Coordinates of C-alpha atoms and ligand atoms in Angstrom, one line a residue:
Chain A
M1 CA 0.0 0.0 0.0
A2 CA 1.3 3.5 -0.8
K3 CA 2.2 6.0 1.8
V4 CA -0.4 8.6 2.7
L5 CA -0.1 11.8 4.8
M6 CA -2.1 11.4 8.0
K7 CA -2.5 12.8 11.5
G8 CA -1.3 10.4 14.2
N9 CA -4.8 10.0 15.6
E10 CA -6.2 9.1 12.3
A11 CA -3.4 6.7 11.5
V12 CA -4.1 5.0 14.8
A13 CA -7.8 4.6 13.9
E14 CA -7.1 3.4 10.4
A15 CA -4.5 1.0 11.6
A16 CA -7.1 -0.5 14.0
I17 CA -9.5 -1.0 11.1
Q18 CA -6.8 -2.6 8.9
A19 CA -6.0 -4.9 11.8
G20 CA -9.6 -6.1 11.8
C21 CA -11.0 -4.0 14.7
R22 CA -14.7 -3.7 14.1
F23 CA -15.9 -2.2 17.4
F24 CA -15.0 1.0 19.0
F25 CA -16.4 2.6 22.1
G26 CA -15.3 6.0 23.3
Y27 CA -16.0 9.3 24.9
P28 CA -14.8 12.7 23.6
I29 CA -11.7 14.3 25.2
T30 CA -8.9 16.4 23.7
P31 CA -6.3 15.7 22.2
Q32 CA -7.6 12.3 20.8
N33 CA -11.0 13.3 19.3
Q34 CA -9.9 12.5 15.8
I35 CA -9.8 8.8 16.7
P36 CA -13.5 8.5 17.6
E37 CA -14.4 10.9 14.8
Y38 CA -12.6 8.8 12.3
M39 CA -14.0 5.6 13.6
S40 CA -17.6 7.0 13.5
R41 CA -17.1 7.6 9.8
R42 CA -15.0 4.5 8.8
L43 CA -16.4 1.7 10.9
P44 CA -19.8 1.6 9.3
E45 CA -18.1 1.4 5.9
V46 CA -16.5 -1.9 6.9
G47 CA -19.5 -3.3 8.7
G48 CA -18.3 -2.4 12.1
T49 CA -19.9 -0.5 15.0
F50 CA -18.9 2.8 16.5
L51 CA -20.7 3.9 19.6
Q52 CA -20.2 7.0 21.7
A53 CA -20.6 5.9 25.3
E54 CA -22.0 8.1 28.1
S55 CA -18.6 8.1 29.9
E56 CA -15.2 6.5 29.7
I57 CA -16.4 4.1 32.4
S58 CA -19.2 2.9 30.1
A59 CA -16.9 2.8 27.1
I60 CA -14.4 0.5 28.8
N61 CA -17.2 -1.8 30.0
M62 CA -18.6 -1.9 26.5
V63 CA -15.1 -3.0 25.5
Y64 CA -15.3 -5.7 28.2
G65 CA -18.6 -6.9 26.7
A66 CA -17.4 -6.8 23.1
A67 CA -14.1 -8.4 23.8
G68 CA -15.8 -11.1 25.9
A69 CA -18.0 -11.8 22.9
G70 CA -14.9 -12.5 20.8
A71 CA -14.6 -9.3 18.8
R72 CA -11.5 -7.1 18.0
V73 CA -12.3 -3.9 19.9
M74 CA -10.6 -0.7 20.8
T75 CA -11.2 2.4 22.9
S76 CA -9.2 5.6 23.1
S77 CA -9.0 8.5 25.5
S78 CA -6.6 10.9 27.2
S79 CA -5.3 11.0 30.7
P80 CA -8.4 11.9 32.9
G81 CA -10.5 9.6 30.8
I82 CA -8.0 6.8 31.1
S83 CA -8.1 7.3 34.9
L84 CA -11.8 6.6 34.7
K85 CA -11.2 3.5 32.7
Q86 CA -8.9 1.9 35.3
E87 CA -11.4 -0.2 37.1
G88 CA -12.6 -1.7 33.8
I89 CA -9.0 -2.3 32.6
S90 CA -8.3 -4.2 35.8
Y91 CA -11.4 -6.4 35.2
I92 CA -10.4 -6.9 31.6
A93 CA -6.9 -7.9 32.7
C94 CA -8.3 -10.4 35.2
A95 CA -10.9 -11.8 32.8
E96 CA -8.1 -12.2 30.2
L97 CA -9.8 -10.3 27.5
P98 CA -7.9 -9.0 24.5
C99 CA -8.4 -5.4 23.5
V100 CA -6.5 -2.3 22.6
I101 CA -6.6 0.9 24.6
V102 CA -5.1 4.2 23.3
N103 CA -4.0 7.0 25.7
M104 CA -3.0 10.2 23.9
V105 CA -1.5 11.7 27.1
R106 CA -2.2 15.2 28.2
S107 CA -0.8 17.1 31.2
G108 CA -1.9 16.5 34.7
P109 CA -2.6 15.8 37.5
G110 CA -6.2 16.9 37.7
L111 CA -8.0 18.2 34.7
G112 CA -4.5 19.4 33.8
G113 CA -4.1 20.8 30.3
I114 CA -4.3 19.5 26.7
L115 CA -0.5 19.7 25.9
P116 CA 1.6 16.6 25.6
T117 CA 3.4 15.1 28.6
Q118 CA 4.6 11.7 29.6
G119 CA 3.1 11.8 33.1
D120 CA 1.1 8.7 32.7
Y121 CA 4.1 6.3 32.6
F122 CA 3.6 5.0 36.1
Q123 CA -0.2 4.5 35.5
S124 CA 0.5 2.6 32.3
V125 CA 3.3 0.3 33.3
K126 CA 2.9 -0.2 37.0
G127 CA -0.8 -1.0 37.2
G128 CA -3.1 2.0 37.0
G129 CA -6.1 0.0 38.3
H130 CA -6.1 -2.3 41.3
G131 CA -4.4 -5.7 41.6
D132 CA -1.4 -7.5 40.1
Y133 CA -1.7 -7.1 36.4
R134 CA 0.2 -5.8 33.4
L135 CA -0.7 -4.2 30.1
V136 CA 1.6 -4.6 27.1
V137 CA 2.5 -0.9 26.6
Y138 CA 3.7 0.5 23.2
A139 CA 5.2 4.0 23.0
P140 CA 5.5 5.0 19.3
N141 CA 7.6 8.0 18.3
S142 CA 6.2 8.6 14.9
V143 CA 2.9 8.3 13.0
Q144 CA 4.3 5.3 11.1
E145 CA 5.3 3.6 14.3
A146 CA 1.9 4.4 15.9
A147 CA 0.2 2.6 13.0
D148 CA 2.6 -0.3 13.3
C149 CA 2.2 -0.6 17.0
V150 CA -1.6 -0.6 16.8
M151 CA -1.7 -3.4 14.3
Q152 CA 0.8 -5.4 16.3
A153 CA -1.0 -4.7 19.5
F154 CA -4.2 -6.4 18.3
D155 CA -2.2 -9.6 17.5
V156 CA -0.2 -9.6 20.7
S157 CA -3.3 -9.0 22.8
D158 CA -5.1 -11.9 21.1
Q159 CA -2.1 -14.1 21.4
Y160 CA -1.6 -13.7 25.2
R161 CA -5.1 -12.6 26.1
V162 CA -3.6 -9.5 27.8
P163 CA -4.9 -6.0 27.0
A164 CA -2.5 -3.7 25.1
L165 CA -2.1 0.0 25.6
I166 CA -0.8 2.5 23.0
L167 CA 0.8 5.4 24.9
G168 CA 1.1 8.4 22.7
D169 CA 0.7 12.1 23.5
G170 CA -0.9 15.1 21.9
M171 CA 2.2 15.5 19.7
I172 CA 2.0 12.0 18.3
G173 CA -1.7 12.3 17.9
Q174 CA -1.8 15.7 16.2
M175 CA 1.3 15.7 13.9
M176 CA 1.0 14.8 10.3
E177 CA 3.5 12.3 8.7
P178 CA 3.5 9.9 5.9
V179 CA 2.3 6.4 6.8
E180 CA 1.9 3.1 5.2
F181 CA -0.3 0.3 6.7
R182 CA 1.9 -2.7 6.9
T183 CA 0.7 -6.1 7.9
P184 CA 2.7 -7.2 11.0
K185 CA 4.5 -10.5 11.0
K186 CA 2.1 -13.4 11.0
R187 CA 1.4 -15.1 14.4
D188 CA -0.4 -18.2 15.2
L189 CA -3.4 -16.8 17.0
P190 CA -5.5 -19.1 19.2
E191 CA -9.2 -19.5 18.4
K192 CA -11.4 -17.6 20.9
T193 CA -13.2 -20.7 22.2
W194 CA -13.7 -18.9 25.5
A195 CA -15.9 -16.2 24.1
A196 CA -19.5 -15.7 25.2
T197 CA -21.4 -16.2 21.9
G198 CA -24.3 -18.3 23.1
Y199 CA -24.1 -21.8 24.6
D200 CA -25.0 -24.6 22.2
G201 CA -23.4 -27.4 24.2
T202 CA -20.6 -28.0 21.6
K203 CA -18.0 -26.2 23.7
Q204 CA -17.5 -25.4 27.3
R205 CA -20.0 -22.8 28.7
A206 CA -18.4 -19.4 28.6
V207 CA -18.1 -17.3 31.7
I208 CA -16.4 -14.0 31.4
N209 CA -15.5 -13.3 34.9
S210 CA -13.0 -11.8 37.3
L211 CA -14.4 -12.9 40.6
Y212 CA -12.6 -15.6 42.6
I213 CA -13.7 -15.7 46.2
E214 CA -11.5 -18.6 47.3
A215 CA -7.8 -17.8 47.8
E216 CA -6.7 -21.0 45.9
A217 CA -8.7 -20.0 42.9
M218 CA -7.6 -16.4 42.9
N219 CA -4.0 -17.6 43.4
A220 CA -4.3 -19.9 40.4
V221 CA -5.5 -17.0 38.2
C222 CA -2.9 -14.6 39.4
T223 CA -0.2 -17.2 39.0
R224 CA -1.3 -18.0 35.4
L225 CA -1.3 -14.3 34.6
Q226 CA 2.2 -14.0 35.9
Q227 CA 3.4 -16.9 33.8
V228 CA 1.9 -15.2 30.7
Y229 CA 3.7 -11.9 31.7
R230 CA 7.0 -13.8 31.9
Q231 CA 6.4 -15.1 28.4
I232 CA 5.7 -11.6 27.2
E233 CA 8.9 -10.4 28.8
Q234 CA 10.7 -13.2 26.9
N235 CA 9.2 -12.5 23.5
E236 CA 7.8 -9.0 23.1
I237 CA 10.4 -6.5 24.2
Q238 CA 11.1 -3.9 21.5
Y239 CA 13.5 -1.0 21.5
E240 CA 15.7 1.0 19.1
E241 CA 19.4 1.7 19.6
Y242 CA 20.6 4.9 18.0
M243 CA 24.2 5.7 17.6
M244 CA 25.1 3.3 20.4
D245 CA 28.0 1.6 18.6
D246 CA 30.6 4.0 20.1
A247 CA 28.5 5.7 22.7
E248 CA 30.0 6.8 26.0
I249 CA 26.9 8.3 27.4
C250 CA 23.5 6.7 26.9
I251 CA 20.3 8.6 26.8
V252 CA 17.1 6.7 27.5
A253 CA 13.9 8.3 26.1
Y254 CA 10.7 7.2 24.5
G255 CA 8.0 8.6 22.3
T256 CA 8.1 12.3 21.6
T257 CA 11.2 13.0 23.7
S258 CA 13.2 10.4 21.8
R259 CA 13.0 12.5 18.7
I260 CA 14.4 15.5 20.6
A261 CA 17.1 13.3 22.1
K262 CA 18.2 12.2 18.6
N263 CA 18.4 15.8 17.6
A264 CA 20.5 16.6 20.7
I265 CA 22.8 13.5 20.1
G266 CA 23.5 14.8 16.5
Q267 CA 24.4 18.2 17.7
A268 CA 26.5 17.0 20.7
R269 CA 28.5 14.7 18.4
A270 CA 29.0 17.3 15.7
S271 CA 29.8 20.4 17.7
L272 CA 31.1 19.1 21.0
G273 CA 32.6 15.7 20.1
I274 CA 30.5 14.1 22.9
R275 CA 29.7 10.5 21.9
A276 CA 26.1 10.1 23.1
G277 CA 23.7 7.4 21.9
L278 CA 20.1 6.5 22.6
I279 CA 18.2 3.5 23.8
R280 CA 14.6 4.1 22.9
P281 CA 12.1 1.7 24.5
I282 CA 9.2 1.0 22.1
T283 CA 7.6 -1.3 24.6
L284 CA 7.5 0.4 28.0
W285 CA 6.2 -2.9 29.5
P286 CA 7.9 -5.2 29.0
F287 CA 10.8 -2.8 29.5
P288 CA 14.2 -3.3 27.7
S289 CA 16.0 -3.6 31.0
K290 CA 18.6 -6.0 29.7
A291 CA 19.5 -3.7 26.8
I292 CA 20.1 -0.9 29.2
S293 CA 22.0 -3.1 31.6
D294 CA 24.2 -4.4 28.8
A295 CA 25.0 -0.9 27.7
A296 CA 26.6 -0.3 31.1
G297 CA 29.6 -2.2 29.8
Q298 CA 30.3 0.5 27.3
C299 CA 28.6 3.7 28.6
S300 CA 29.8 5.3 31.8
A301 CA 26.7 7.5 32.4
F302 CA 23.0 7.4 31.6
V303 CA 20.5 10.2 31.2
A304 CA 16.7 9.7 31.2
V305 CA 14.8 12.3 29.3
E306 CA 11.0 12.6 29.9
M307 CA 8.2 15.0 29.9
S308 CA 7.5 14.1 33.5
A309 CA 8.9 14.7 37.0
G310 CA 10.9 11.4 36.5
Q311 CA 9.0 8.2 36.1
M312 CA 10.7 5.9 33.5
V313 CA 14.0 7.0 35.1
E314 CA 13.1 4.7 38.0
D315 CA 13.1 1.7 35.6
V316 CA 16.4 2.8 34.1
R317 CA 17.9 2.8 37.6
L318 CA 16.4 -0.6 38.4
A319 CA 17.8 -2.0 35.2
L320 CA 21.3 -0.6 36.0
D321 CA 21.1 -1.6 39.6
G322 CA 23.6 1.0 40.7
K323 CA 26.2 0.0 38.1
R324 CA 26.3 3.5 36.6
P325 CA 25.0 7.0 37.5
V326 CA 21.7 8.0 36.0
S327 CA 20.7 11.6 35.7
F328 CA 17.4 13.0 34.6
V329 CA 16.2 15.8 32.3
G330 CA 12.5 16.5 32.6
T331 CA 9.9 19.1 31.8
L332 CA 6.5 19.5 33.3
G333 CA 3.1 20.9 32.4
G334 CA 3.3 20.4 28.7
I335 CA 6.6 22.2 28.1
I336 CA 8.6 20.3 25.5
P337 CA 12.3 19.7 26.3
T338 CA 14.7 21.4 24.0
P339 CA 17.8 19.8 22.5
A340 CA 19.8 22.4 24.4
M341 CA 18.5 21.1 27.8
I342 CA 19.8 17.7 26.9
I343 CA 23.1 19.0 25.5
D344 CA 23.7 20.9 28.8
E345 CA 23.3 17.7 30.7
L346 CA 25.6 15.8 28.4
K347 CA 28.2 18.6 28.8
A348 CA 27.9 18.4 32.6
I349 CA 28.4 14.7 32.5
K350 CA 31.3 14.9 30.2
E351 CA 33.0 17.5 32.4
A352 CA 32.5 15.4 35.5
M353 CA 34.0 12.4 33.6
S354 CA 37.2 14.1 32.7
Chain B
M1 CA -47.5 -39.5 39.5
A2 CA -47.9 -36.3 37.5
V3 CA -45.2 -33.7 37.8
V4 CA -46.7 -30.4 38.9
F5 CA -43.5 -28.5 39.4
K6 CA -40.0 -29.0 38.2
K7 CA -36.8 -27.0 38.3
S8 CA -35.9 -25.3 35.1
G9 CA -33.3 -27.2 33.1
L10 CA -31.5 -23.9 32.7
I11 CA -30.7 -23.6 36.4
A12 CA -27.5 -25.5 37.3
R13 CA -27.8 -28.3 39.8
L14 CA -26.0 -26.3 42.5
P15 CA -27.3 -25.1 45.9
F16 CA -28.1 -21.4 45.7
H17 CA -26.1 -19.3 48.1
Y18 CA -29.1 -17.0 48.8
C19 CA -30.5 -16.7 52.3
P20 CA -33.6 -18.7 53.2
G21 CA -36.7 -16.9 52.0
C22 CA -34.8 -14.5 49.7
T23 CA -36.7 -13.9 46.5
H24 CA -33.6 -13.8 44.3
G25 CA -34.1 -17.5 43.8
I26 CA -37.6 -17.1 42.5
A27 CA -36.5 -14.4 40.1
H28 CA -33.7 -16.7 38.8
R29 CA -36.3 -19.4 38.2
L30 CA -38.6 -17.1 36.3
V31 CA -35.8 -15.8 34.0
A32 CA -34.7 -19.4 33.3
E33 CA -38.2 -20.6 32.6
C34 CA -38.8 -17.8 30.2
I35 CA -35.6 -18.4 28.3
E36 CA -36.5 -22.1 28.0
E37 CA -40.1 -21.5 27.0
L38 CA -38.9 -19.0 24.3
D39 CA -36.4 -21.7 23.1
M40 CA -33.6 -19.2 23.4
K41 CA -31.2 -21.2 25.5
E42 CA -28.5 -21.3 22.8
K43 CA -28.8 -17.6 22.2
A44 CA -29.2 -16.3 25.7
V45 CA -26.3 -14.4 27.3
G46 CA -26.6 -13.0 30.8
V47 CA -24.7 -10.3 32.7
A48 CA -24.5 -10.8 36.4
P49 CA -24.1 -7.7 38.7
V50 CA -22.1 -6.9 41.8
G51 CA -24.5 -7.6 44.6
C52 CA -26.1 -10.8 46.1
A53 CA -26.6 -12.1 42.5
V54 CA -22.9 -11.8 41.8
F55 CA -22.7 -15.6 41.4
A56 CA -25.6 -15.7 39.0
Y57 CA -23.1 -16.9 36.3
N58 CA -22.9 -20.1 38.2
Y59 CA -26.6 -20.7 38.3
F60 CA -27.7 -20.0 34.7
D61 CA -26.6 -22.8 32.4
I62 CA -25.9 -20.4 29.5
D63 CA -23.0 -18.1 28.5
M64 CA -22.6 -15.5 31.1
Y65 CA -20.6 -12.4 32.1
E66 CA -19.9 -11.0 35.5
A67 CA -19.7 -7.2 35.3
A68 CA -18.2 -4.5 37.5
H69 CA -20.6 -2.8 40.0
G70 CA -23.3 -1.0 38.0
R71 CA -21.7 -1.6 34.6
A72 CA -23.8 -4.5 33.4
P73 CA -25.8 -2.4 30.9
A74 CA -22.5 -1.3 29.3
V75 CA -21.2 -4.8 29.2
A76 CA -24.5 -6.1 27.7
T77 CA -24.3 -3.3 25.1
G78 CA -20.9 -4.6 24.0
A79 CA -22.1 -8.2 24.0
K80 CA -25.3 -7.4 22.1
R81 CA -23.6 -5.1 19.5
V82 CA -21.2 -8.0 18.6
H83 CA -24.0 -10.6 18.4
P84 CA -27.2 -8.8 17.7
G85 CA -29.1 -12.1 17.3
N86 CA -28.4 -13.1 20.9
L87 CA -30.9 -12.6 23.8
V88 CA -28.8 -10.4 26.1
F89 CA -30.0 -9.6 29.6
T90 CA -28.6 -8.0 32.7
Y91 CA -29.6 -9.1 36.2
Q92 CA -29.0 -6.2 38.7
G93 CA -29.9 -5.1 42.2
D94 CA -31.0 -1.7 43.2
G95 CA -27.7 -0.5 44.4
D96 CA -26.1 -1.7 41.3
L97 CA -28.6 -0.3 38.8
A98 CA -30.1 2.8 40.5
S99 CA -27.0 4.1 42.3
I100 CA -23.5 3.4 41.0
G101 CA -24.9 2.3 37.7
A102 CA -27.5 5.0 37.2
A103 CA -25.7 6.5 34.2
E104 CA -25.3 3.1 32.5
I105 CA -29.0 2.1 32.8
V106 CA -30.3 5.6 31.8
H107 CA -28.2 5.7 28.6
A108 CA -28.8 2.1 27.7
A109 CA -32.5 2.9 27.8
A110 CA -32.0 6.2 26.0
R111 CA -30.1 4.5 23.2
G112 CA -32.9 2.0 22.9
E113 CA -30.2 -0.6 23.4
N114 CA -31.9 -3.8 22.5
I115 CA -31.2 -5.6 25.8
T116 CA -33.4 -6.6 28.8
A117 CA -32.6 -5.5 32.4
I118 CA -34.0 -7.7 35.2
F119 CA -34.0 -5.2 38.1
I120 CA -34.3 -6.6 41.6
N121 CA -35.5 -3.9 43.9
N122 CA -35.2 -5.0 47.5
A123 CA -34.8 -1.5 48.9
I124 CA -31.4 -2.3 50.4
Y125 CA -27.8 -3.2 49.7
G126 CA -28.1 -6.9 50.5
M127 CA -24.6 -8.2 49.8
T128 CA -22.7 -5.6 51.8
G129 CA -24.8 -6.1 54.9
G130 CA -27.9 -3.9 54.7
Q131 CA -26.8 -0.3 53.9
M132 CA -29.2 2.3 52.6
A133 CA -29.9 2.0 48.8
P134 CA -31.3 4.6 46.5
T135 CA -34.6 2.7 46.7
T136 CA -34.7 2.5 50.6
L137 CA -38.0 3.9 51.7
V138 CA -38.4 7.0 53.8
G139 CA -38.2 6.0 57.4
Q140 CA -36.7 2.6 56.6
K141 CA -33.9 1.6 59.0
T142 CA -30.7 0.3 57.5
T143 CA -27.2 0.1 58.8
T144 CA -26.3 3.5 57.3
S145 CA -29.7 5.1 58.1
P146 CA -30.0 3.7 61.7
L147 CA -32.7 6.2 62.6
G148 CA -34.6 5.6 59.4
R149 CA -34.1 7.3 56.0
D150 CA -34.5 11.0 56.5
P151 CA -35.4 12.7 53.2
K152 CA -34.1 16.1 54.6
H153 CA -30.7 14.5 54.9
C154 CA -30.5 12.1 52.0
G155 CA -33.5 12.7 49.7
Y156 CA -36.2 10.4 48.4
P157 CA -36.2 6.9 47.0
V158 CA -35.8 6.6 43.2
R159 CA -38.6 5.2 41.1
V160 CA -36.7 3.6 38.3
S161 CA -39.5 2.4 36.2
E162 CA -41.3 5.7 36.1
M163 CA -38.0 7.6 35.4
L164 CA -36.9 5.3 32.5
S165 CA -40.3 5.2 31.0
T166 CA -39.9 8.9 30.1
L167 CA -37.1 7.9 27.6
D168 CA -38.1 7.3 24.0
G169 CA -35.6 4.5 23.7
A170 CA -37.4 2.4 26.3
A171 CA -39.7 0.0 24.6
Y172 CA -41.1 -2.1 27.5
I173 CA -41.0 -1.3 31.2
E174 CA -43.1 -3.0 33.9
R175 CA -42.9 -3.2 37.7
V176 CA -43.9 -6.5 39.3
S177 CA -43.7 -8.1 42.7
L178 CA -42.9 -11.6 44.1
H179 CA -45.1 -11.4 47.2
D180 CA -47.6 -14.1 46.2
V181 CA -48.3 -16.7 43.6
P182 CA -50.6 -14.6 41.3
H183 CA -48.0 -11.9 41.3
I184 CA -45.2 -14.3 40.7
N185 CA -47.1 -15.5 37.6
K186 CA -47.5 -12.0 36.5
A187 CA -43.8 -11.3 37.0
K188 CA -43.0 -14.2 34.7
K189 CA -45.3 -12.9 32.0
A190 CA -43.6 -9.5 32.3
I191 CA -40.1 -11.1 31.9
K192 CA -41.3 -13.0 28.9
K193 CA -42.8 -9.9 27.4
A194 CA -39.6 -8.1 27.9
F195 CA -37.6 -10.8 26.2
E196 CA -40.0 -10.9 23.3
T197 CA -39.7 -7.1 23.0
Q198 CA -35.9 -7.6 22.6
M199 CA -36.3 -10.5 20.2
S200 CA -38.5 -8.4 17.9
G201 CA -35.9 -5.6 17.9
K202 CA -38.1 -3.0 19.6
G203 CA -35.5 -1.6 21.9
F204 CA -34.7 -1.5 25.6
S205 CA -36.8 -3.4 28.1
L206 CA -36.7 -3.6 31.9
V207 CA -38.7 -5.5 34.5
E208 CA -38.5 -4.1 38.0
I209 CA -39.1 -6.9 40.5
L210 CA -40.0 -5.9 44.0
S211 CA -38.2 -8.4 46.2
T212 CA -37.4 -9.2 49.8
C213 CA -34.3 -9.2 51.8
P214 CA -35.4 -10.9 55.0
T215 CA -31.8 -11.0 56.3
N216 CA -31.1 -7.3 56.2
W217 CA -34.7 -6.2 56.8
G218 CA -34.4 -8.1 60.1
L219 CA -37.6 -10.0 59.4
S220 CA -38.7 -13.6 58.9
P221 CA -39.3 -14.6 55.2
V222 CA -43.1 -14.4 55.9
E223 CA -42.9 -11.1 57.6
A224 CA -40.7 -9.8 54.8
I225 CA -43.4 -10.7 52.2
G226 CA -45.9 -8.7 54.3
W227 CA -43.6 -5.8 54.6
L228 CA -43.0 -5.7 50.9
K229 CA -46.8 -5.7 50.2
D230 CA -47.6 -3.1 52.9
N231 CA -44.7 -0.7 52.4
M232 CA -43.1 -1.1 49.0
I233 CA -46.1 -1.5 46.7
P234 CA -47.7 1.8 47.9
Y235 CA -44.5 3.7 47.0
Y236 CA -43.7 1.6 44.0
P237 CA -47.0 0.9 42.2
L238 CA -47.1 -2.2 40.1
G239 CA -47.9 -2.1 36.4
V240 CA -46.8 -1.5 32.8
Y241 CA -45.0 1.8 32.5
K242 CA -44.1 1.6 28.9
E243 CA -45.1 -0.4 26.0
A244 CA -43.9 0.7 22.5
K245 CA -45.1 -1.0 19.4
S246 CA -41.8 -0.5 17.5
H247 CA -38.5 1.2 18.1
D248 CA -39.4 4.3 16.1
E249 CA -42.9 4.8 17.4
Ligands
LIG401 C1 -16.9 -0.3 42.8 C2 -17.5 -1.1 43.9 N1 -18.0 -0.4 45.0 C3 -18.6 -1.1 46.0 C4 -18.6 -2.4 46.0 C5 -19.2 -3.2 47.1 N2 -20.6 -3.7 46.9 C6 -20.8 -5.0 46.6 S1 -22.4 -5.4 46.5 C7 -22.9 -3.8 46.8 C8 -24.3 -3.5 46.9 C9 -25.2 -4.3 46.2 O1 -26.5 -4.0 46.5 P1 -27.7 -4.2 45.4 O2 -27.2 -3.8 44.1 O3 -28.9 -3.6 45.9 O4 -27.8 -5.8 45.3 P2 -28.4 -6.8 46.4 O5 -27.2 -7.4 47.1 O6 -29.3 -6.1 47.3 O7 -29.1 -7.9 45.6 C10 -21.8 -3.0 47.0 C11 -21.9 -1.6 47.4 C12 -18.0 -3.1 44.8 N3 -18.0 -4.4 44.8 N4 -17.5 -2.4 43.8
LIG402 S1 -28.7 -10.7 51.9 FE1 -30.8 -10.3 51.3 S2 -30.8 -10.1 49.1 FE2 -28.9 -11.1 49.7 S3 -29.3 -13.3 49.6 FE3 -29.7 -12.7 51.7 S4 -31.9 -12.2 51.8 FE4 -31.3 -12.2 49.6
LIG403 MG1 -30.6 -4.5 46.7

């Protein structure tokens, strides 16, 4: 298929349709409104259903209903709306239902603002809702990658029966870039024999449920979930290494900030001779801890760059386990970091090193 | 010997966990009998609530969901939109449907969502031990209204059937009671009518079933039946509140 120029939000929506998503439930919130708007136009064309729910709470529970019925289904929102969905996401995780959730992050806490931040990292990768569960979290840094991640997320979610989250921000959602809808690598996806489609006696009766009153039963479910999470950690980690071959300082950044980091790396190398490189997590969970830990052999310092007060940096420190110093460059409130901020930090590290 | 009564084949051979004298069991039986008599077993999908009926998915021998507290109408919406030919129903208590899930039920009705809600109004939060519900009567004592519900402090009980019947999307709404055999028979007719409404694609249907909670009302099962009749029916009059011919009328 040829490349087309599209907004990130629209590319996310079209990618979902290309991936076979036929149900979408959402509630308006800036900066992701183009996703439901696009879906409301496109889904009926392909025999699908778009429904505007009365709240994010309802939308995620409609997702629970549709996913439980065996359909490919998606919802999208932005930070405050994603907070409202958390109870439902926890239920979906426990009931082992595949679905894709998109969060085009805005600033917070509270009603916050509509500008891009990365303040929902903890919520996305450490739980968000209650209980011991994980989401597979993708953090694309371009419109093309957003489309790729969405298409892959449906397959991964179906394969492991774990909900997947696309973590973008207002920047990824709003910017226009060329995009091509590429079919992801083929996976052997299990048939959804567990779906509630009506009980005709030919299969086991379907019960879509997250209630386990007895400790033994709840323990069995939690243990199974953990086993699945270990498999995902084995198989699904994705990251990009940029100029890491000879790097002495390693920047870790994802999504929008990774683009700024690349720019800073180019400038630092060209004008200051500082050999910086980048490890860019594409999956935030599972996190590329090993790649970061391995880079400690070669890099003497690490810098995490985020549009937050310092969230992913904790996982970078955990990955390094004290082996190397980790510093942090962050912005808050929707202020975008500049390459100069990153270069200043690289200079300070370089001076301390010599 | 002639069989005069037998358990619905749709109810699993398990002991109910409901308290002695609780009318949840009767409501389950009526729902199961209606599904069987309409020959919809293979197409029926139920959504259990959070409340005493939380284990309903164990009792109905059909495909089932267990939903988050109050969200059954949204879950049913997702289930029905994927398989429009299925008979999708929710089974919800008054705390579940009229309090935490008020938005979900109102908008399912407003959309004319082609599902059926079986609404068990027992004027109390049964499962959590007898707290005040949105349907608790004025003056009724509960563990969180120990001196009796005072409307100056916490307002008046919600009449769900009347409220939802104002919505154009609601196709069939009836309030029934389980306090004696004639009324139980009427309740069954209402449930069947609601299911038929859904099967003919007319839109949203709801049957509000006045029920007892002897345990948390602090009454014997027989006294509870009397209390329902004397106190609930005057405030929650029985009858058909909405009957639309087709979705667009
Ligand atoms: C989000 C959430 N809040 C509160 C509860 C606790 N809770 C469980 S059942 C229930 C009340 C149920 O009452 P009702 O819907 O009237 O059903 P009944 O038990 O009377 O049949 C509550 C508050 C919960 N499970 N989830
Ligand atoms: S607590 Fe009340 S509603 Fe619940 S099972 Fe017992 S009698 Fe029935
Ligand atoms: Mg109740």
